[in-house]
Amino acid sequence: MTKLSVLNRQQPDKPTTRFTYVDGPMYFIGQQIVRKMEEMGYPSKIYTHFRTPAEQAQKKREGLSRAGPWQSPHQYGEAVDIASANHPAWPPQHDPYWEALRDAVNVVEQELGVSLSGGFDWGWDYAHIELSDWRRQ
């Protein structure tokens, strides 16, 4: 086998093993949730953490968010959107992935002593997870 063919082999995704705190506490919390999801057999990733006010306005115009600029915890770094790393689009609403995400969030809440809310609590925007008290920060 040539070096090139070894490099071109399909490699399975490696589990996330290194975490950083440089992007703030919610990003770190999101990384912990991703790690739990991987342990449960659901490869996941953080799709969104921080959004500029212009990006938030665009999301609202596109109907992808109900919040306008400065109305979303994403502008304050207090939310993450987590979804499947292998799924080309968000899984359907009743996919077992979302129940696993809820379970992972509950475990991380207990481990880190934080209170989190998610779209799975509201019945829409299942990928969204935020600090419950982000408005009081």
GROMACS .gro file of N, CA and C in nm, residues 32-33 35-37 39-40 100-114 116:
model
   69
   32GLN      N    1  -1.902   1.936   2.650
   32GLN     CA    2  -1.932   1.826   2.741
   32GLN      C    3  -2.055   1.748   2.695
   33ILE      N    4  -2.154   1.819   2.643
   33ILE     CA    5  -2.274   1.753   2.591
   33ILE      C    6  -2.238   1.669   2.470
   35ARG      N    7  -1.953   1.531   2.408
   35ARG     CA    8  -1.881   1.413   2.458
   35ARG      C    9  -1.979   1.307   2.508
   36LYS      N   10  -2.080   1.349   2.584
   36LYS     CA   11  -2.182   1.254   2.633
   36LYS      C   12  -2.256   1.189   2.517
   37MET      N   13  -2.290   1.268   2.417
   37MET     CA   14  -2.361   1.213   2.301
   37MET      C   15  -2.275   1.108   2.232
   39GLU      N   16  -2.045   0.924   2.369
   39GLU     CA   17  -2.042   0.807   2.457
   39GLU      C   18  -2.169   0.724   2.442
   40MET      N   19  -2.279   0.789   2.408
   40MET     CA   20  -2.408   0.721   2.389
   40MET      C   21  -2.424   0.667   2.247
  100ALA      N   22  -3.193   1.138   2.318
  100ALA     CA   23  -3.056   1.119   2.367
  100ALA      C   24  -2.993   1.254   2.402
  101LEU      N   25  -3.019   1.356   2.322
  101LEU     CA   26  -2.965   1.488   2.351
  101LEU      C   27  -3.021   1.540   2.483
  102ARG      N   28  -3.150   1.522   2.504
  102ARG     CA   29  -3.211   1.564   2.630
  102ARG      C   30  -3.144   1.492   2.747
  103ASP      N   31  -3.121   1.362   2.733
  103ASP     CA   32  -3.055   1.285   2.840
  103ASP      C   33  -2.914   1.334   2.865
  104ALA      N   34  -2.840   1.362   2.758
  104ALA     CA   35  -2.702   1.411   2.772
  104ALA      C   36  -2.701   1.547   2.842
  105VAL      N   37  -2.794   1.634   2.806
  105VAL     CA   38  -2.803   1.765   2.870
  105VAL      C   39  -2.831   1.747   3.020
  106ASN      N   40  -2.922   1.657   3.055
  106ASN     CA   41  -2.953   1.634   3.196
  106ASN      C   42  -2.831   1.585   3.273
  107VAL      N   43  -2.753   1.497   3.215
  107VAL     CA   44  -2.633   1.445   3.282
  107VAL      C   45  -2.532   1.558   3.302
  108VAL      N   46  -2.509   1.638   3.198
  108VAL     CA   47  -2.413   1.748   3.208
  108VAL      C   48  -2.460   1.852   3.309
  109GLU      N   49  -2.589   1.880   3.313
  109GLU     CA   50  -2.642   1.971   3.416
  109GLU      C   51  -2.603   1.924   3.555
  110GLN      N   52  -2.623   1.795   3.581
  110GLN     CA   53  -2.591   1.738   3.712
  110GLN      C   54  -2.441   1.743   3.740
  111GLU      N   55  -2.361   1.704   3.640
  111GLU     CA   56  -2.216   1.699   3.659
  111GLU      C   57  -2.156   1.837   3.684
  112LEU      N   58  -2.206   1.939   3.613
  112LEU     CA   59  -2.147   2.072   3.623
  112LEU      C   60  -2.224   2.166   3.715
  113GLY      N   61  -2.339   2.123   3.762
  113GLY     CA   62  -2.418   2.208   3.852
  113GLY      C   63  -2.472   2.333   3.783
  114VAL      N   64  -2.517   2.317   3.659
  114VAL     CA   65  -2.574   2.429   3.584
  114VAL      C   66  -2.719   2.397   3.550
  116LEU      N   67  -2.984   2.425   3.244
  116LEU     CA   68  -2.993   2.444   3.100
  116LEU      C   69  -3.137   2.426   3.053
   0.00000   0.00000   0.00000
